[in-house]
mmCIF file of C-alpha atoms and ligand atoms in Angstrom:
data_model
loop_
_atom_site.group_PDB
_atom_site.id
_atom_site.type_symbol
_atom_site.label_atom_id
_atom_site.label_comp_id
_atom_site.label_asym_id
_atom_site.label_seq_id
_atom_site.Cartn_x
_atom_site.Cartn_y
_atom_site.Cartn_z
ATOM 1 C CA UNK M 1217 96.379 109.325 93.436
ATOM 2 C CA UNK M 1218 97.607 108.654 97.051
ATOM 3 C CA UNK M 1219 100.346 105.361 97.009
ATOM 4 C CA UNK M 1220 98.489 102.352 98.051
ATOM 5 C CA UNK M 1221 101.222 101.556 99.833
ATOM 6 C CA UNK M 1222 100.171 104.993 102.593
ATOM 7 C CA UNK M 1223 96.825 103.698 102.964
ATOM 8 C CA UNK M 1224 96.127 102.226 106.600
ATOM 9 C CA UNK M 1225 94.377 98.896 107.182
ATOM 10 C CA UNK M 1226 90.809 98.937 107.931
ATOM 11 C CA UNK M 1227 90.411 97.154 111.018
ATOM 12 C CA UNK M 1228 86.593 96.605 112.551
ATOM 13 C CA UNK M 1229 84.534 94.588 115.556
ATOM 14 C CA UNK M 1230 81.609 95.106 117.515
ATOM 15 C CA UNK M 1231 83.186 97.101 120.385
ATOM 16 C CA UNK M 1232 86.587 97.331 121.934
ATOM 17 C CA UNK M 1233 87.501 93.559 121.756
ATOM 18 C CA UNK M 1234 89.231 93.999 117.926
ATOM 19 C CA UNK M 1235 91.502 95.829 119.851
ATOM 20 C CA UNK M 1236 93.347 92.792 121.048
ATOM 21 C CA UNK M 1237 94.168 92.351 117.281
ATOM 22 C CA UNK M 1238 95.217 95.331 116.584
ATOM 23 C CA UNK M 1239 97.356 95.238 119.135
ATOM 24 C CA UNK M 1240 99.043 91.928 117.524
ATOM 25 C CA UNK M 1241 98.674 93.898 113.961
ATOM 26 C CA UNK M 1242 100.533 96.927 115.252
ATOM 27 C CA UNK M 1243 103.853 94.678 117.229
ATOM 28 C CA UNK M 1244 103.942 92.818 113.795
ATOM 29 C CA UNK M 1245 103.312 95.571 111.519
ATOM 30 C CA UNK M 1246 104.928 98.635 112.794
ATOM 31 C CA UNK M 1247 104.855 100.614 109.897
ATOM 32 C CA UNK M 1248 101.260 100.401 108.902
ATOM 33 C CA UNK M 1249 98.397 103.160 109.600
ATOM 34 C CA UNK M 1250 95.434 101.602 111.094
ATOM 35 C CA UNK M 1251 91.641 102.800 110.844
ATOM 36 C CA UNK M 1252 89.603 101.179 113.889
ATOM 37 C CA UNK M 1253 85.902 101.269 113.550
ATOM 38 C CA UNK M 1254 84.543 100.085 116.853
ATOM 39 C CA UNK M 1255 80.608 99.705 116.454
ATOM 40 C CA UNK M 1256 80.050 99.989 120.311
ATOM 41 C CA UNK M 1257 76.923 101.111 119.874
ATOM 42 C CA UNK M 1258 75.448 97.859 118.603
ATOM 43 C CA UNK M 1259 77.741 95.503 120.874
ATOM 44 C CA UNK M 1260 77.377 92.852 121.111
ATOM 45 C CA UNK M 1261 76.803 90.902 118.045
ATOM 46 C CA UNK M 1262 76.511 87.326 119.178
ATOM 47 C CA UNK M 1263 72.521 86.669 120.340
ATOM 48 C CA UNK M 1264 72.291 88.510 116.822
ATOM 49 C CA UNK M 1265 70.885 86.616 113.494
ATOM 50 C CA UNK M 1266 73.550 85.669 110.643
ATOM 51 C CA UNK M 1267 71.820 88.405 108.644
ATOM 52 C CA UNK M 1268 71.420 90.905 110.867
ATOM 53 C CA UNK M 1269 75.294 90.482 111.289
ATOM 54 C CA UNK M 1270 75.985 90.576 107.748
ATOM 55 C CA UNK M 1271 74.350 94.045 107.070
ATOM 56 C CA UNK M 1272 76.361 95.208 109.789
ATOM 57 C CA UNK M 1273 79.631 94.039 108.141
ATOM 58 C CA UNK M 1274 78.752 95.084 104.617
ATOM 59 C CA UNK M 1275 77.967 99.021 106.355
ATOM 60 C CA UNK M 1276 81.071 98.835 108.047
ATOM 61 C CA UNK M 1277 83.223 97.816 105.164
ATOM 62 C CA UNK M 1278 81.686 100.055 102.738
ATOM 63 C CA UNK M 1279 82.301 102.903 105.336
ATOM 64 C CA UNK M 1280 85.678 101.839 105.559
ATOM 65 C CA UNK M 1281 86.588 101.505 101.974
ATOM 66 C CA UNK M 1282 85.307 104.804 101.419
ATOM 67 C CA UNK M 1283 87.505 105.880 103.791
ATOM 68 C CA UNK M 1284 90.410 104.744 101.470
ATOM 69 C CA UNK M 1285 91.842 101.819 103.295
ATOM 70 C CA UNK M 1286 94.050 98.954 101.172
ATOM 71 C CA UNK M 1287 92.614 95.587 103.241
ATOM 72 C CA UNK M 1288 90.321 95.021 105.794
ATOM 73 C CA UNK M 1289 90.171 92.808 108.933
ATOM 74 C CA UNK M 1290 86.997 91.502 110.332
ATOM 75 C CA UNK M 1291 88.321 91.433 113.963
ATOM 76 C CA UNK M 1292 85.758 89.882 115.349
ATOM 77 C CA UNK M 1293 84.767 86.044 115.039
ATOM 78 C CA UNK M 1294 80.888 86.378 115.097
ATOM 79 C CA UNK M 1295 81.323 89.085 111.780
ATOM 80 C CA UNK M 1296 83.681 86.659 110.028
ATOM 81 C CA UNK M 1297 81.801 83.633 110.570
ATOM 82 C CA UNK M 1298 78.553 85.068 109.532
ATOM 83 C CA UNK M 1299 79.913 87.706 106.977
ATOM 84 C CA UNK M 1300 83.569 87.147 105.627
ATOM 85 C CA UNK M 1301 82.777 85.432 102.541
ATOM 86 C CA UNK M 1302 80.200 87.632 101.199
ATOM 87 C CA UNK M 1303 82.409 90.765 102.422
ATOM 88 C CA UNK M 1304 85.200 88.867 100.099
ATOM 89 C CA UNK M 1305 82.723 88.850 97.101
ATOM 90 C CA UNK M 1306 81.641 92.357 97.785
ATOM 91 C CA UNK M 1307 84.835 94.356 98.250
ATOM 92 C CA UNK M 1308 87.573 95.344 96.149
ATOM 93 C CA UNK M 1309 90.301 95.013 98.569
ATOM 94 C CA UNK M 1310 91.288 91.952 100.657
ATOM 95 C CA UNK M 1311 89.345 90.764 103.558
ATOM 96 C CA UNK M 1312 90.921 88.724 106.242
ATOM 97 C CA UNK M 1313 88.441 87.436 109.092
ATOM 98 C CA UNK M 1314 89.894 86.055 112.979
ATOM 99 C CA UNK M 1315 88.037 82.534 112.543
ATOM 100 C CA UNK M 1316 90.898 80.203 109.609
ATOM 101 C CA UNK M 1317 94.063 81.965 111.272
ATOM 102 C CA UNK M 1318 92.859 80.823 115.030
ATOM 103 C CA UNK M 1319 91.987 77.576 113.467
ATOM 104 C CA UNK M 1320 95.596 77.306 112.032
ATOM 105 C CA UNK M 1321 97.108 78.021 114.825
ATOM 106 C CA UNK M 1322 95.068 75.976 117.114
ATOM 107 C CA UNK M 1323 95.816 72.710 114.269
ATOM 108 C CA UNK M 1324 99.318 73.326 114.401
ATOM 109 C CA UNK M 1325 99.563 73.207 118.625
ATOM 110 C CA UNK M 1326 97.235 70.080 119.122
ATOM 111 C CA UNK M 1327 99.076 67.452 120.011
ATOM 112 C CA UNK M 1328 96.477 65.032 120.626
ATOM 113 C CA UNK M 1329 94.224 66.358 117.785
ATOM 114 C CA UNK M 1330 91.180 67.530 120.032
ATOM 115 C CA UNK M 1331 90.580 71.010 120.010
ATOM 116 C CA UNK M 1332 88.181 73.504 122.250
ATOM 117 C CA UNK M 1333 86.848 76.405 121.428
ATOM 118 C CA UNK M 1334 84.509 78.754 122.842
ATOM 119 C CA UNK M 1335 83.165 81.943 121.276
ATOM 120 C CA UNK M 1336 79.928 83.763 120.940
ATOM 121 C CA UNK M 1337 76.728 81.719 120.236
ATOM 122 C CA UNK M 1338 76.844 83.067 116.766
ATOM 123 C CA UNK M 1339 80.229 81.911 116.638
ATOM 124 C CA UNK M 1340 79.710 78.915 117.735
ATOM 125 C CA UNK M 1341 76.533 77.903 116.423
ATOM 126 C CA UNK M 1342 77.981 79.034 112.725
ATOM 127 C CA UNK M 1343 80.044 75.861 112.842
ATOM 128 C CA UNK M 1344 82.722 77.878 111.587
ATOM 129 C CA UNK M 1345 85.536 76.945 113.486
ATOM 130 C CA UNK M 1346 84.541 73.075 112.666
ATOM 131 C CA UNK M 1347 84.780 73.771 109.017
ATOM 132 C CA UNK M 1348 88.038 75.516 109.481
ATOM 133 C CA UNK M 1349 89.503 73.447 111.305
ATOM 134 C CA UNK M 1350 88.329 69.856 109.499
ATOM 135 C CA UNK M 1351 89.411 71.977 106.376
ATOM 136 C CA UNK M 1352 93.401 71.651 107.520
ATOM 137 C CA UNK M 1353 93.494 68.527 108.483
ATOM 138 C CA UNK M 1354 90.023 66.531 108.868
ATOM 139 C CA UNK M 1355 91.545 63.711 111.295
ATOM 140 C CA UNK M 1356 91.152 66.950 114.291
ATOM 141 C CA UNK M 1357 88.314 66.850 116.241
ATOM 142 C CA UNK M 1358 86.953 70.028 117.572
ATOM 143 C CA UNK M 1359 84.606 70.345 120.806
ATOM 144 C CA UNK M 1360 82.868 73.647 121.082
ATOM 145 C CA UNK M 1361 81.034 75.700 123.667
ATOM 146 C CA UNK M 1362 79.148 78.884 123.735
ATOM 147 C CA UNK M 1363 80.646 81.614 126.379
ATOM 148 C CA UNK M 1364 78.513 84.482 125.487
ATOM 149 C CA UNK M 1365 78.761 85.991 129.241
ATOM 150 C CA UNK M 1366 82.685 85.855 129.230
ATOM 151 C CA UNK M 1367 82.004 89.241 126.648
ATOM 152 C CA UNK M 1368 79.782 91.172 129.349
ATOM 153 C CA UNK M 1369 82.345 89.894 132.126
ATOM 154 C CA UNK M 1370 84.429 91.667 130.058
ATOM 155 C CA UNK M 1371 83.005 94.599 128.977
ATOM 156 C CA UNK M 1372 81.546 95.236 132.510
ATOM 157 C CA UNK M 1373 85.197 94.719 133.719
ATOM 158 C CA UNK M 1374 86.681 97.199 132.092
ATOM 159 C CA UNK M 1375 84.557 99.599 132.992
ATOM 160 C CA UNK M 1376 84.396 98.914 136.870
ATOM 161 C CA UNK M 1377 87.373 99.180 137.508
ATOM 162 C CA UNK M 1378 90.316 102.759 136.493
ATOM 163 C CA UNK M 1379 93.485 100.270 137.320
ATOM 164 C CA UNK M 1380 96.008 98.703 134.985
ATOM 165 C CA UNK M 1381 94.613 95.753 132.634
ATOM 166 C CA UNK M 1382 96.560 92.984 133.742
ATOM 167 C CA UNK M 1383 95.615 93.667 137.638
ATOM 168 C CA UNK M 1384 92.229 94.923 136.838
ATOM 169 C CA UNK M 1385 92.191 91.056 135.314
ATOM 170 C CA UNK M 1386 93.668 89.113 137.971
ATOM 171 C CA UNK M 1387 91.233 91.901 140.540
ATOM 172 C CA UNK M 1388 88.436 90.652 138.368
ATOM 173 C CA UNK M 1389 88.621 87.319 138.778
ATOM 174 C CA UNK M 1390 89.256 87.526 142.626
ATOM 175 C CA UNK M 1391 86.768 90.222 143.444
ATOM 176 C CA UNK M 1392 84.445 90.804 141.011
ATOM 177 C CA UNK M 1393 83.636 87.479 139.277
ATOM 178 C CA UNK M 1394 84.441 84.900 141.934
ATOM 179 C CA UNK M 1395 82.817 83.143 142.730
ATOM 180 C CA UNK M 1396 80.519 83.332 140.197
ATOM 181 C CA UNK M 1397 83.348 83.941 137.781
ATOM 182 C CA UNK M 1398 84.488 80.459 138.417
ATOM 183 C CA UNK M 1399 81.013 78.817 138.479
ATOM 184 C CA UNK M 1400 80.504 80.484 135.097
ATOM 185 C CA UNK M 1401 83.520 78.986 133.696
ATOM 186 C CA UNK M 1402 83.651 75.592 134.711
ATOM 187 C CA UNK M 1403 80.013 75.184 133.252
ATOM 188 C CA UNK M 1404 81.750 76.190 129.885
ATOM 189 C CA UNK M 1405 84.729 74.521 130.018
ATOM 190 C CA UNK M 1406 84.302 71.542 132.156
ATOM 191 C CA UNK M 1407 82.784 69.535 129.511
ATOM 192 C CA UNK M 1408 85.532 70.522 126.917
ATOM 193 C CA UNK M 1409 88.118 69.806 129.757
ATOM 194 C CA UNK M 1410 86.530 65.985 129.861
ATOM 195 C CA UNK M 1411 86.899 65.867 126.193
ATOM 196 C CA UNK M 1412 90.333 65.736 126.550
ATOM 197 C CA UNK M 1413 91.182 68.740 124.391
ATOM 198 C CA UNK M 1414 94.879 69.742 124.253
ATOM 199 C CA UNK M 1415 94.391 73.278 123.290
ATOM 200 C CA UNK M 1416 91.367 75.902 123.943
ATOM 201 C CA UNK M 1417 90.802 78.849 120.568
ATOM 202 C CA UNK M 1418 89.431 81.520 122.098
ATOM 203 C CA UNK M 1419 86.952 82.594 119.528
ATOM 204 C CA UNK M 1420 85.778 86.050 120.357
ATOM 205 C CA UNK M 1421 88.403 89.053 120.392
ATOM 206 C CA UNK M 1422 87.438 90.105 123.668
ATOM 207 C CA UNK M 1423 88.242 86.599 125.434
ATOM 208 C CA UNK M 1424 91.661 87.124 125.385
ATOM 209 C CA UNK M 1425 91.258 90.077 128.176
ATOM 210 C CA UNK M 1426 90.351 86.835 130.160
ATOM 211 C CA UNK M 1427 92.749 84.595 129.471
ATOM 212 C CA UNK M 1428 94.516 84.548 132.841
ATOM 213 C CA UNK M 1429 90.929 83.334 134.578
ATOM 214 C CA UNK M 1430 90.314 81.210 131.636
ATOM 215 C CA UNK M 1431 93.433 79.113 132.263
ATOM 216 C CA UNK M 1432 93.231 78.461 135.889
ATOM 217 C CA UNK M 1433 90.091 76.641 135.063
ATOM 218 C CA UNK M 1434 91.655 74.972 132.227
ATOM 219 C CA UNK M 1435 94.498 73.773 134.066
ATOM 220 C CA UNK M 1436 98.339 74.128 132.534
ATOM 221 C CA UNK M 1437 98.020 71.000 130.431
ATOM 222 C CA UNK M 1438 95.453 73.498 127.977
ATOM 223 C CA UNK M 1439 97.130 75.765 125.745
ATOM 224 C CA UNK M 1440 95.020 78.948 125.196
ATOM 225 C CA UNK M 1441 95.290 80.046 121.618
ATOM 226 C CA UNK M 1442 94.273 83.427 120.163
ATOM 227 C CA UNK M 1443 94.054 84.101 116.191
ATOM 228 C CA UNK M 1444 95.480 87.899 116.815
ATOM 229 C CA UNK M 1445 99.119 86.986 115.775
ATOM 230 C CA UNK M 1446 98.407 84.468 113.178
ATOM 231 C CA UNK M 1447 95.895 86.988 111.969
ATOM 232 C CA UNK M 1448 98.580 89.882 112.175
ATOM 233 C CA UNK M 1449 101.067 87.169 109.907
ATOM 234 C CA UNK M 1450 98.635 86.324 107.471
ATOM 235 C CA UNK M 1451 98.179 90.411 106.966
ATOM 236 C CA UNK M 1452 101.685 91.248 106.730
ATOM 237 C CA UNK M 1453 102.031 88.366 104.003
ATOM 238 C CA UNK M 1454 99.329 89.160 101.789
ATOM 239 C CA UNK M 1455 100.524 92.806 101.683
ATOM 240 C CA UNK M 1456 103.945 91.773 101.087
ATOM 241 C CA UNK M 1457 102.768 89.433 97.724
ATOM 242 C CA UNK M 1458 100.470 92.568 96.842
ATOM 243 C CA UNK M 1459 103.585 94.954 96.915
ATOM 244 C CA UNK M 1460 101.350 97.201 98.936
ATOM 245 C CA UNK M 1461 103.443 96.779 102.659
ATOM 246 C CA UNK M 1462 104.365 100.551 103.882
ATOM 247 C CA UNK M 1463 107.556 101.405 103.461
ATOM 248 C CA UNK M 1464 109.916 101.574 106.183
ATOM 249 C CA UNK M 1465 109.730 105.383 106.296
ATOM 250 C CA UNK M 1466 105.898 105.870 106.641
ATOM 251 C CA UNK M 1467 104.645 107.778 109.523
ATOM 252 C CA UNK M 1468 101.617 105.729 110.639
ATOM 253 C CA UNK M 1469 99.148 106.829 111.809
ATOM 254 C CA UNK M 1470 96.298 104.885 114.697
ATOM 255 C CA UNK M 1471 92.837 106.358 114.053
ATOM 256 C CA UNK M 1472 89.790 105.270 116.120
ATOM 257 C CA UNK M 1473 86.016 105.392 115.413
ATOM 258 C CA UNK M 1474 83.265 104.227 117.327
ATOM 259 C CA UNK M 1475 79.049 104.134 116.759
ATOM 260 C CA UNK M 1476 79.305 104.755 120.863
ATOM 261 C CA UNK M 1477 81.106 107.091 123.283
ATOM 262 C CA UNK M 1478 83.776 108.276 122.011
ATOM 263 C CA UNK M 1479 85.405 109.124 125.676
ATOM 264 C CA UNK M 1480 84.543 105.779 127.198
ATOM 265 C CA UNK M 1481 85.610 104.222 124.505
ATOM 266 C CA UNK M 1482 89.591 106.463 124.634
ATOM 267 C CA UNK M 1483 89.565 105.173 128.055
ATOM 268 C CA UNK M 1484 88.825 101.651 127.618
ATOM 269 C CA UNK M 1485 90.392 101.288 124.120
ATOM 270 C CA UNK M 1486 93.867 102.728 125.665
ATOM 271 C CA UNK M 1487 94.102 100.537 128.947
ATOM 272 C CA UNK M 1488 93.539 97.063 126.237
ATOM 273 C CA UNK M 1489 96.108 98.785 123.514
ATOM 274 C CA UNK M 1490 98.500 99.930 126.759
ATOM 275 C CA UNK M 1491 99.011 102.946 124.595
ATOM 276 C CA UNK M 1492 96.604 106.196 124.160
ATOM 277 C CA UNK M 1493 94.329 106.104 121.921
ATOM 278 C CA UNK M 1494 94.428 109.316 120.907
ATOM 279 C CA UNK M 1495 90.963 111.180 120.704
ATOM 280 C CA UNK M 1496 88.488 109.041 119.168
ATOM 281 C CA UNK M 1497 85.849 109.846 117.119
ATOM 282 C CA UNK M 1498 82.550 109.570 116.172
ATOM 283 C CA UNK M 1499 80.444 108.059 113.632
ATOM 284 C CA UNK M 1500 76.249 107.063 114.111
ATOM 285 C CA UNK M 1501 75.197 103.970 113.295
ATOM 286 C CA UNK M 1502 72.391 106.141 110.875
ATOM 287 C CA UNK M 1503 75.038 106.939 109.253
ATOM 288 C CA UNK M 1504 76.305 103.411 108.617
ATOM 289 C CA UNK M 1505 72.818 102.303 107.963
ATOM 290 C CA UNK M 1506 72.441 104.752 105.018
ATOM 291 C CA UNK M 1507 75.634 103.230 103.442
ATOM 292 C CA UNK M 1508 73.787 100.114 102.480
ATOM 293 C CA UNK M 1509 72.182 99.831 98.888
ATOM 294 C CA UNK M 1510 69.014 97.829 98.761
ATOM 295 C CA UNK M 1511 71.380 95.393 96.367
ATOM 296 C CA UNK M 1512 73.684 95.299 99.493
ATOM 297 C CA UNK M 1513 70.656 94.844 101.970
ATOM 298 C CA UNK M 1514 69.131 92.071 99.402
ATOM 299 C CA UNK M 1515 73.290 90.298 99.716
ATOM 300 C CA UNK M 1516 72.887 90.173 102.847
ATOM 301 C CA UNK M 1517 69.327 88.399 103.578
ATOM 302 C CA UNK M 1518 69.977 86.092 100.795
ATOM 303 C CA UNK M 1519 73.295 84.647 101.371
ATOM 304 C CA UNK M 1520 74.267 82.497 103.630
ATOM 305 C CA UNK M 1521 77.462 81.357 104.745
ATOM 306 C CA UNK M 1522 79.615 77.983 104.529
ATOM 307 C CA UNK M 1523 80.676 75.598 102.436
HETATM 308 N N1 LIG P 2450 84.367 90.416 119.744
HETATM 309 C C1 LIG P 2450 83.263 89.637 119.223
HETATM 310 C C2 LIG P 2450 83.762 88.328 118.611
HETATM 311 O O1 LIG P 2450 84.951 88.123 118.419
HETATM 312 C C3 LIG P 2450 82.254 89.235 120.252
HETATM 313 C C4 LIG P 2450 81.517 90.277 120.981
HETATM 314 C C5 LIG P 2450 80.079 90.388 120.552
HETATM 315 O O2 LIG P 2450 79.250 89.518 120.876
HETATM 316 O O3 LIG P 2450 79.787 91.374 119.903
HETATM 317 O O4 LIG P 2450 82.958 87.476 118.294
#
């Protein structure tokens, strides 16, 4: 049987924004083979029900662990807050969601102990960020907004425009969002900004493509937080106390999937990674749907998340 230790890291979100974790998993865990199931196709998941999400999340990890991997990350906030806990309770391998490692990160940097964050209005409305973040230390208070646009801005970014990321970002938010861009933005953040928060989680995986526009509006006294390289930490470490880290010699190896197209998705995917992709392939969302058992299906109606 094939070393656990050779086995990549199933890695999944709705689309292309679970790319800004990999990119944090690969710089922190060079070594490793990664298996990237993008579900384009059914992007986005935020306007979607809890349940709906959960079915989605229980395909995709039962796709992925047949596909041999040794731990899986729910890159995407809106999965993990709806589905992480019942994907824990379902799978035989560990499953590490985006939502307690931004919260960590976003506890340690407050100074003043009042944290944004915007995400998805599943994300947000999920409360899951709250619990986290009351869970390490219960004196914090956390102010949160829904942002669902910031994820089309983003998506529809990326595919207007062929130049490099960073000035396709800084193009975006002089020609193609502003001023609506800005408008947008300051009717999601203003409120948090009168709060008086110190710091600002961005909860989705895609928001970090915006993080340049998202701090002018913020102003400098804000510090932006994204739960890629705490994610990419709290990886490493639970592979290292498993004994199932890749040795120093493997030969990884990057391997993309997506439920959409697979040549949009090498175009876009590579420009966010700032490495190629590689050819992607291709996987139907029929064929994720036939994954699920009606026990699975029945999991995921019934259960709900939280405390
Ligand atoms: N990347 C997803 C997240 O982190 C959001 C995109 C979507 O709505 O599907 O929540």
């Amino acid at each position: 049987m094939r070393d656990v230790r050779d086995r990549p890291i199933g890695v999944f979100d709705s689309g292309l924004g679970g790319l800004t974790v990999v990119r944090e998993l690969v710089s922190a865990l060079p070594h490793e083979s990664i298996l990237y199931l993008g579900d384009t196709a059914r992007c986005p998941y935020g306007p979607r029900e809890p349940e709906e999400v959960r079915r989605f999340v229980l395909q995709i990890g039962t796709w992925l662990s047949s596909h041999g991997i040794k731990l899986v990350v729910i890159a995407c906030n809106t999965a993990t807050a709806s589905g992480l806990a019942l994907a824990q309770r379902v799978f035989d391998v560990p499953v590490i969601g985006v939502v307690e490692p931004g919260a960590r990160a976003a506890v340690q940097a407050t100074r003043n102990r009042r944290v944004g964050v915007i995400g998805t209005v599943g994300t947000i409305r999920s409360g899951a960020y709250s619990q986290a973040v009351r869970a390490l230390d219960a004196g914090v208070t956390v102010f949160s907004a829904p942002a669902p646009k910031f994820v089309d801005i983003v998506e529809a970014g990326l595919r207007m425009d062929d130049s490099a990321l960073e000035s396709l970002m800084s193009q975006t938010s002089e020609v193609f969002v502003r001023p609506s861009f800005y408008e947008l933005a300051r009717d999601y953040l203003d409120p948090l900004k009168r709060a008086g928060i110190d710091v600002l989680v961005l909860g989705c995986t895609h928001f970090p493509l915006l993080s340049a526009a998202i701090q002018q509006v913020v102003g400098p006294n804000v510090r932006l937080i994204s739960s890629a390289a705490e994610t990419a930490r709290e990886v490493r470490e639970t592979l290292e106390a498993r004994g199932h880290a890749a040795p120093e010699s493997a030969r990884p190896r990057h391997r993309f999937v997506t439920t959409g197209d697979p040549g949009e998705f090498e175009r876009l995917g590579s420009r966010i990674l700032g490495w190629p992709t590689g050819p992607v392939e291709a996987v139907g969302v029929e064929e994720l749907e036939r994954l699920i058992t009606p026990e699975l299906a029945a999991l995921a109606s019934t259960r709900s998340e939280g405390p």
